[in-house]
mmCIF file of C-alpha atoms in Angstrom:
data_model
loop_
_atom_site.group_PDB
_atom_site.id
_atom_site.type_symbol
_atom_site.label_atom_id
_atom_site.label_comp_id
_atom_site.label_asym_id
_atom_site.label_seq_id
_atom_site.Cartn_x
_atom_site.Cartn_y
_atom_site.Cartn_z
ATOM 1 C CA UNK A 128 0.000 0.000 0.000
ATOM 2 C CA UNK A 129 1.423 2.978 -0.851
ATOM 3 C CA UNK A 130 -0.151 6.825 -1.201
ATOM 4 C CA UNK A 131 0.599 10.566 -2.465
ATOM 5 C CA UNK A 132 2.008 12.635 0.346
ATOM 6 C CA UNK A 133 -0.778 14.607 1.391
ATOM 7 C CA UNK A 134 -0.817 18.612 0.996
ATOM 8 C CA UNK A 135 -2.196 20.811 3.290
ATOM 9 C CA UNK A 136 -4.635 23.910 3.297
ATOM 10 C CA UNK A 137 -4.446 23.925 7.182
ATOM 11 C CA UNK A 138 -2.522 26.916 8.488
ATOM 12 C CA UNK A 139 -0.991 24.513 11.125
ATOM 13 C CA UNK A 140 2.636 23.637 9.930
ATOM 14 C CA UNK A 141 3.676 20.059 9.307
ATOM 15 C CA UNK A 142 5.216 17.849 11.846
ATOM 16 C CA UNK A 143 8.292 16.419 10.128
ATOM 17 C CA UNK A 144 8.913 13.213 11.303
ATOM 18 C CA UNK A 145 12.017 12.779 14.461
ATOM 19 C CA UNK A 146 14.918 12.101 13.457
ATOM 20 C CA UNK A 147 15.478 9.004 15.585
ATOM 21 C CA UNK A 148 13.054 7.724 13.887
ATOM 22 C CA UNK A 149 14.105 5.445 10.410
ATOM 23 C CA UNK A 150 12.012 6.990 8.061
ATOM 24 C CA UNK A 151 12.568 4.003 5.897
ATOM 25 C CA UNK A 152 10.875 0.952 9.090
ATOM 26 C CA UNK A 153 7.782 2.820 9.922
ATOM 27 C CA UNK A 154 5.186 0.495 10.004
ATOM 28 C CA UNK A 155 2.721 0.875 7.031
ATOM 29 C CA UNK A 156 -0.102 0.556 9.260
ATOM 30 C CA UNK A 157 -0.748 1.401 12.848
ATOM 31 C CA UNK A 158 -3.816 0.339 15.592
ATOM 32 C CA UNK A 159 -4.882 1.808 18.816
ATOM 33 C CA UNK A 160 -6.613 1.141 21.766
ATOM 34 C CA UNK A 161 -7.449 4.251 23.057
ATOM 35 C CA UNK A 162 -8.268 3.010 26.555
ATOM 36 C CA UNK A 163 -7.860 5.216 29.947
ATOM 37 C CA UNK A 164 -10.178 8.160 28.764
ATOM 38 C CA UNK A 165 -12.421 7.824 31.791
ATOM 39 C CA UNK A 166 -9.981 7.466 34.464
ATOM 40 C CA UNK A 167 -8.064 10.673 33.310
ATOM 41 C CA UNK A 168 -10.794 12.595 33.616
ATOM 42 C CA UNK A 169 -11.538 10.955 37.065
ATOM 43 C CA UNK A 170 -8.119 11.532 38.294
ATOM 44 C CA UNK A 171 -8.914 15.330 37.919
ATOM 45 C CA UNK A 172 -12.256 15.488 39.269
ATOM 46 C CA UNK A 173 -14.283 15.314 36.348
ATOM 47 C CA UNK A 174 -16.702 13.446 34.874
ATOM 48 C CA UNK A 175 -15.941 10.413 33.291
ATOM 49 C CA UNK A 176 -17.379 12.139 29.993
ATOM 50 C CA UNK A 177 -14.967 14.708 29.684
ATOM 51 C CA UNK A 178 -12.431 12.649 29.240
ATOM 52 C CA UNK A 179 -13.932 11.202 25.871
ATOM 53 C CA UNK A 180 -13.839 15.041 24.748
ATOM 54 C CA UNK A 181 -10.079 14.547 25.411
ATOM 55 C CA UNK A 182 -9.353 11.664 23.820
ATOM 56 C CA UNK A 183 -10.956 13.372 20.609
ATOM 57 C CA UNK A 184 -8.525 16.098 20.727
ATOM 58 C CA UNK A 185 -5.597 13.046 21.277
ATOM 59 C CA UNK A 186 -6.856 11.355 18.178
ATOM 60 C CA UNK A 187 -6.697 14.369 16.251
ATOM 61 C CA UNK A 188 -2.980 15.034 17.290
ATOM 62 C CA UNK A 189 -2.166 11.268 16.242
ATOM 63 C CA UNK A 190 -3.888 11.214 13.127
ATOM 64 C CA UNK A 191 -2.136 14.345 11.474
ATOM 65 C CA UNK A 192 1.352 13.039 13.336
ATOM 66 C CA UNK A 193 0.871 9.536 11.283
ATOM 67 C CA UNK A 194 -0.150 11.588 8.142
ATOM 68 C CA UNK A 195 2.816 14.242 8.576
ATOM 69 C CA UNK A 196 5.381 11.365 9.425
ATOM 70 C CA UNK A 197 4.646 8.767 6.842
ATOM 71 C CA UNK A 198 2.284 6.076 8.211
ATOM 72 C CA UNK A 199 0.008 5.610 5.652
ATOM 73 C CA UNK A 200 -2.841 3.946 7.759
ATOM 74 C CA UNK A 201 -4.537 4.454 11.454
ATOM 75 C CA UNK A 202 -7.301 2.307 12.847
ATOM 76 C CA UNK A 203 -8.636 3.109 15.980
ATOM 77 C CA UNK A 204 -11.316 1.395 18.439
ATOM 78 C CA UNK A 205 -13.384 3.826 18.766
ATOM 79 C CA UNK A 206 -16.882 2.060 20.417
ATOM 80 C CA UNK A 207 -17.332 -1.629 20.552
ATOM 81 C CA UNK A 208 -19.791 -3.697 20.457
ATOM 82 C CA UNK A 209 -19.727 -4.357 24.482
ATOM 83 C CA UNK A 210 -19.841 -0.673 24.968
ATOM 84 C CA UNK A 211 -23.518 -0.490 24.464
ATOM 85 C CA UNK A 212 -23.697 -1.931 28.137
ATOM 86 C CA UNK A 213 -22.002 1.446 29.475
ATOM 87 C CA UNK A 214 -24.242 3.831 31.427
ATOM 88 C CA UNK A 215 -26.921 5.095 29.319
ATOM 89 C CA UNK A 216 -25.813 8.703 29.593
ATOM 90 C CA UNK A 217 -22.030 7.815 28.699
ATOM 91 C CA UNK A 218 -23.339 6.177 25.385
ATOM 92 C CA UNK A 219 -25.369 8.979 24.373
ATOM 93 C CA UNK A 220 -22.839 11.725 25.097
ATOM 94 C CA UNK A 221 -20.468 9.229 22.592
ATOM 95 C CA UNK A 222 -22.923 9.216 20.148
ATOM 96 C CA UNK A 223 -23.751 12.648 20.098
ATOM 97 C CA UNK A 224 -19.669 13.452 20.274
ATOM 98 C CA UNK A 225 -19.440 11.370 17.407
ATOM 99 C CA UNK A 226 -21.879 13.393 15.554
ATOM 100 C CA UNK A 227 -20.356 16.610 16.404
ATOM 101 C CA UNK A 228 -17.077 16.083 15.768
ATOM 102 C CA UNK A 229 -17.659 14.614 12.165
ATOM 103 C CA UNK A 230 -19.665 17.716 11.363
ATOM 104 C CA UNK A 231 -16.573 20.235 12.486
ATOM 105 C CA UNK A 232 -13.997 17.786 11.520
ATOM 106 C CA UNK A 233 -15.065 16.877 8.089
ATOM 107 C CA UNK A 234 -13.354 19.894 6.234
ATOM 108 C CA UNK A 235 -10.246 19.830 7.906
ATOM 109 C CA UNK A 236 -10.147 16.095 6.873
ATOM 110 C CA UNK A 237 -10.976 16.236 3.266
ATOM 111 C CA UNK A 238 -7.951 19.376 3.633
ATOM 112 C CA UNK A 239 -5.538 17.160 4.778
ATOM 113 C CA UNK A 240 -6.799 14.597 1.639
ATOM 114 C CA UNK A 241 -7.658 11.714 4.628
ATOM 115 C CA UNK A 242 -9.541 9.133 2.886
ATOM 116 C CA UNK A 243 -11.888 7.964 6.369
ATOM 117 C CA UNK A 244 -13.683 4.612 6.887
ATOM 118 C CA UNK A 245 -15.981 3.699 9.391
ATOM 119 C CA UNK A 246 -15.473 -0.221 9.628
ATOM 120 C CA UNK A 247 -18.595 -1.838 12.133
ATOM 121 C CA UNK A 248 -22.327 -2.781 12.499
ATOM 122 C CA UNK A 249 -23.008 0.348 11.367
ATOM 123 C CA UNK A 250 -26.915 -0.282 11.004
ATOM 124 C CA UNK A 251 -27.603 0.013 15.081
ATOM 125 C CA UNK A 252 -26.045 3.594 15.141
ATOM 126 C CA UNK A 253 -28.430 6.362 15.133
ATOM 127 C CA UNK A 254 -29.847 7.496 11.668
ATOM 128 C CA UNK A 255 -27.804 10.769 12.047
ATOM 129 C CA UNK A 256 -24.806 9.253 12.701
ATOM 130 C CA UNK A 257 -25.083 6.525 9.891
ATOM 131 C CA UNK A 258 -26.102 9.624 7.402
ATOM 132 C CA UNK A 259 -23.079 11.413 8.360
ATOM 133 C CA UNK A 260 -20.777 8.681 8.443
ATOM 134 C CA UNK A 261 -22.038 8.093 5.051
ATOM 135 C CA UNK A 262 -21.506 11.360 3.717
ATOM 136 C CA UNK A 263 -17.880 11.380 5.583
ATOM 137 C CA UNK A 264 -16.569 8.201 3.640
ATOM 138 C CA UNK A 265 -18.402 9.317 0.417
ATOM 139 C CA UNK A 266 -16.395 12.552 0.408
ATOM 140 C CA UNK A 267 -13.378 11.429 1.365
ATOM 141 C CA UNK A 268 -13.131 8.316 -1.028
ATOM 142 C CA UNK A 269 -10.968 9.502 -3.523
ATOM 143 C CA UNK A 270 -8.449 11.530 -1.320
ATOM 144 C CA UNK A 271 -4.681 10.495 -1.158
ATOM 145 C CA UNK A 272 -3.438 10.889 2.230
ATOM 146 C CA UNK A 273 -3.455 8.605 5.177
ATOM 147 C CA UNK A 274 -6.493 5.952 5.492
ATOM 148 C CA UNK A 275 -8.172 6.542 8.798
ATOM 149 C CA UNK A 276 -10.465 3.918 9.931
ATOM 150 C CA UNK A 277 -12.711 4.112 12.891
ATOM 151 C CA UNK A 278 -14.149 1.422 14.329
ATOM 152 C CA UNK A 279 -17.521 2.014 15.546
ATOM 153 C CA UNK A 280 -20.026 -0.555 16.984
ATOM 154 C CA UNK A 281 -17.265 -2.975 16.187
ATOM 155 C CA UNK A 282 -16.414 -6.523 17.311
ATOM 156 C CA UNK A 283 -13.754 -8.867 16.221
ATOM 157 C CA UNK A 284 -15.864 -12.361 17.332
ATOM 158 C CA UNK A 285 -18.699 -10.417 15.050
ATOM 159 C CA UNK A 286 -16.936 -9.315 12.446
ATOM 160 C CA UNK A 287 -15.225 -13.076 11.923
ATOM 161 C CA UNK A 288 -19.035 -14.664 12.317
ATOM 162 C CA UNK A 289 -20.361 -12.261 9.548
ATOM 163 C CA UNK A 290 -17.350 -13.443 6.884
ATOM 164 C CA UNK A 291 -17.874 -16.846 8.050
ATOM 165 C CA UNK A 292 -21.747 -16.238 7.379
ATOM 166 C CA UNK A 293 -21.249 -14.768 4.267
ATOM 167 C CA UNK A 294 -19.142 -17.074 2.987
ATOM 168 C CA UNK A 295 -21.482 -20.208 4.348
ATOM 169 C CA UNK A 296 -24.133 -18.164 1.889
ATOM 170 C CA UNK A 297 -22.395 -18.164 -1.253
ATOM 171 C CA UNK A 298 -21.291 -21.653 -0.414
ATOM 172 C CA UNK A 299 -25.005 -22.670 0.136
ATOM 173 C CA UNK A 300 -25.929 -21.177 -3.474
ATOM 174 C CA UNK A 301 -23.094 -23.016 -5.222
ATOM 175 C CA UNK A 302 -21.208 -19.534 -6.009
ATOM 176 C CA UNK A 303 -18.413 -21.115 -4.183
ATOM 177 C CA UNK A 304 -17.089 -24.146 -3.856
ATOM 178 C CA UNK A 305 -16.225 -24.542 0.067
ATOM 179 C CA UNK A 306 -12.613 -26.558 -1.054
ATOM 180 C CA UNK A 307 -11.464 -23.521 -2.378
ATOM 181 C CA UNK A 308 -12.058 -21.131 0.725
ATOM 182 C CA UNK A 309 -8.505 -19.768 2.598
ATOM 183 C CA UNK A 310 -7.300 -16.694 4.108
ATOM 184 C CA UNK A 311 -7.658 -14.414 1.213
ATOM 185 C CA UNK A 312 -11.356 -15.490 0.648
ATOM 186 C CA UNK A 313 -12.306 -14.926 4.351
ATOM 187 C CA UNK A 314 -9.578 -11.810 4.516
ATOM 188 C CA UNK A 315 -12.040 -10.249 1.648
ATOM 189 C CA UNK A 316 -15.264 -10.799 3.713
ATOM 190 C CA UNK A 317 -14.139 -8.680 6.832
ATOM 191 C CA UNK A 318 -14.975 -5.089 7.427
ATOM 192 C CA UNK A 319 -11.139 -4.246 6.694
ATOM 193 C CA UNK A 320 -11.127 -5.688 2.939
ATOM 194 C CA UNK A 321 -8.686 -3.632 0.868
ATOM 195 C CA UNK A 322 -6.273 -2.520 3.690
ATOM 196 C CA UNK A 323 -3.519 -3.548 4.602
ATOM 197 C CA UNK A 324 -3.006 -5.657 8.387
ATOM 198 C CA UNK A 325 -2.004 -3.545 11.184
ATOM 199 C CA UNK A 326 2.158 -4.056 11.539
ATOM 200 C CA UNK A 327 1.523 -2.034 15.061
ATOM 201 C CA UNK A 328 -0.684 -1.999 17.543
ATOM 202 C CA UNK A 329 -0.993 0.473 20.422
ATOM 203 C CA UNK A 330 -2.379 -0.070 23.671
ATOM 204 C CA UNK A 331 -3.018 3.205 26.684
ATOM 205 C CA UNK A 332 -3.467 3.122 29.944
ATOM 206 C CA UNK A 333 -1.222 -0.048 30.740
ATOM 207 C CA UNK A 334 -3.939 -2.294 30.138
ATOM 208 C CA UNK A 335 -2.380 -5.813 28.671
ATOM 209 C CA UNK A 336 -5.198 -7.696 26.043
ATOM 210 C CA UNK A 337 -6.552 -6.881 22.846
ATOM 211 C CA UNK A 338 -10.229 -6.547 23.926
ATOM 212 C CA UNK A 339 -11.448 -8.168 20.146
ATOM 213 C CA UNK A 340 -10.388 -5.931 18.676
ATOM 214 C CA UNK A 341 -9.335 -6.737 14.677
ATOM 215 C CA UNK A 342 -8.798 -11.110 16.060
ATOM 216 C CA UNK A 343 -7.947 -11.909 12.509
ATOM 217 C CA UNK A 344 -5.910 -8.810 11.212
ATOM 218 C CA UNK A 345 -3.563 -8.442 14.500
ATOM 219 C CA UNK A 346 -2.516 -12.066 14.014
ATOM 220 C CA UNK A 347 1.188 -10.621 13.073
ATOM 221 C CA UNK A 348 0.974 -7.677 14.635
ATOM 222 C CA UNK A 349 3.952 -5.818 16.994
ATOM 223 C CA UNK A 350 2.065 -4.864 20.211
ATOM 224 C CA UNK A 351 3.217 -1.485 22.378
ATOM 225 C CA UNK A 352 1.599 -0.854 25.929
ATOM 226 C CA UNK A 353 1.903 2.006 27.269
ATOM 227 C CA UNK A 354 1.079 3.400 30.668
ATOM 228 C CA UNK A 355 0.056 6.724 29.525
ATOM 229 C CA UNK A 356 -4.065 7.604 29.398
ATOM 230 C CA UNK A 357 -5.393 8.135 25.844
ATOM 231 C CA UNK A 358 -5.659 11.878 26.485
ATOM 232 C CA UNK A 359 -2.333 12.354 27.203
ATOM 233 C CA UNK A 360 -1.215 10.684 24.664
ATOM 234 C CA UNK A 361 1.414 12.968 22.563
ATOM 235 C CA UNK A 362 4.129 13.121 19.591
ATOM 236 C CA UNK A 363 6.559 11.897 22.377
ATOM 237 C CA UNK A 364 4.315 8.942 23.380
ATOM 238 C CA UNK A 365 4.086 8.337 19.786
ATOM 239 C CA UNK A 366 7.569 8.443 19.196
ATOM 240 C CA UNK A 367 8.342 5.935 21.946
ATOM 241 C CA UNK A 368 5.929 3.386 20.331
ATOM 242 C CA UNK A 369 7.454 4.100 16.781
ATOM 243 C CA UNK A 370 11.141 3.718 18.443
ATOM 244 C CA UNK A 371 10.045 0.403 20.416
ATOM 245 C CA UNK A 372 8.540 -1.263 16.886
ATOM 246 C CA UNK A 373 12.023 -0.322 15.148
ATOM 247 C CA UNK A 374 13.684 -2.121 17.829
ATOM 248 C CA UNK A 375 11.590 -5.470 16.931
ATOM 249 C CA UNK A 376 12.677 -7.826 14.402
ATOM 250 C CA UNK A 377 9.984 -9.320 12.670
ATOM 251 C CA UNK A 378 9.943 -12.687 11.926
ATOM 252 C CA UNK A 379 6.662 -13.806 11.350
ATOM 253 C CA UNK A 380 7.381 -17.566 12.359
ATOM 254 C CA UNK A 381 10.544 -17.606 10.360
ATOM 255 C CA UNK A 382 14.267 -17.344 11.296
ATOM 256 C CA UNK A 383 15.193 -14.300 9.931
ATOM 257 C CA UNK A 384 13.862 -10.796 10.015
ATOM 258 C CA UNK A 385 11.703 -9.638 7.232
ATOM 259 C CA UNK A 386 11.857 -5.786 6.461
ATOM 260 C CA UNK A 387 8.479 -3.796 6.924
#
């Protein structure tokens, strides 16, 4: 997978990319976990809600830090499907802070040529949401810079039970024969068709699992936990994780290190 640079309209200046960093072992495509938002905001006396406000703001920094410094794709869990059995009110301010922030956010990100993706059961979102999510992707489909894909209302267990589904149907209606179904067939079922696996993954707030998120797509996958809260997570924090993946060597069951 490979992209344009993106150019900017934004009066913010670009973030070239630190030179510790080698430019040339970035990994194509980077995941996060962007856990801790309601315990920073409960470590300052706040509601637990504010700190979603925050981790917006975080997920803004990262996104035009990947763009500016080369990654060319960021996933991020943004609700899952077990979220729906949070507090009433914390849902509802999500769902409504979704909503805003596409409607300020959508200019800036068809400006900075992100190409965005929500990847989920989209269908039990409110209809506002799903109409602006659909206008989002539709006007951002042909841009050049980074991919950004949100997950929203998304499980991994799900998401492999739909492909498996869908391929089960095709199967059933003799549009494929069931001999000839592997990892690309299944691969091309998921919500992530087209893009490319994850070479990173990024985990806040010290927590150590993958809370199914992307099952099938993280099978290869470096994995960086960090201590720090979502909302405080920075350029330096970002750097650290960048620095610890370039310290990996990537075998992928083999004996000797493959290059990214």
């Amino acid at each position: 997978m490979s992209r344009t640079p993106a150019t900017s309209t934004d009066t913010e200046p670009r973030s070239a990319c630190p030179p510790e960093l080698d430019p040339l072992r970035l990994p194509a495509h980077v995941a996060v976990i962007m856990d801790g938002n309601g315990r920073w905001a409960e470590a300052r006396g706040l509601p637990r809600v504010m700190g979603h406000g925050a981790g917006v703001e975080a997920l803004k920094s990262t996104l035009r830090l990947c763009n500016d410094w080369g990654i060319e794709a960021l996933t991020a869990y943004a609700f899952s499907t077990e979220n729906w059995a949070r507090p009433g009110e914390e849902v509802n301010f999500l769902m409504t802070l979704f909503e805003r922030v596409l409607q300020k956010e959508l200019q800036s990100l068809e400006a900075e040529q992100v190409r965005i993706r929500f990847l989920g059961d989209l269908e039990d979102l409110p209809q506002k949401l799903q109409d602006l999510i659909g206008n989002a992707m539709e006007r951002t489909a042909g841009n050049n810079g980074i991919h950004f894909n949100v997950c929203t209302n998304y499980g991994g267990r799900r998401e492999l039970v739909r492909a498996a589904q869908r391929l089960a149907m095709r199967a059933a209606t003799g549009e494929l024969d069931p001999q000839s179904i592997d990892e690309n067939s299944l691969a091309a079922e998921l919500f992530t068709r087209g893009e490319q696996d994850p070479d990173l993954l990024i985990r806040t707030s010290g927590e150590h699992r993958i809370s199914n998120f992307l099952l099938w797509q993280l099978a290869y996958a470096e994995i960086h936990v960090t201590d720090v809260f979502w909302p405080d997570f920075n350029a330096d924090a970002l750097k650290r994780a960048l620095l610890d993946y370039q310290s990996r060597q990537r075998r992928f069951g083999g004996l000797d290190p493959i290059a990214s």
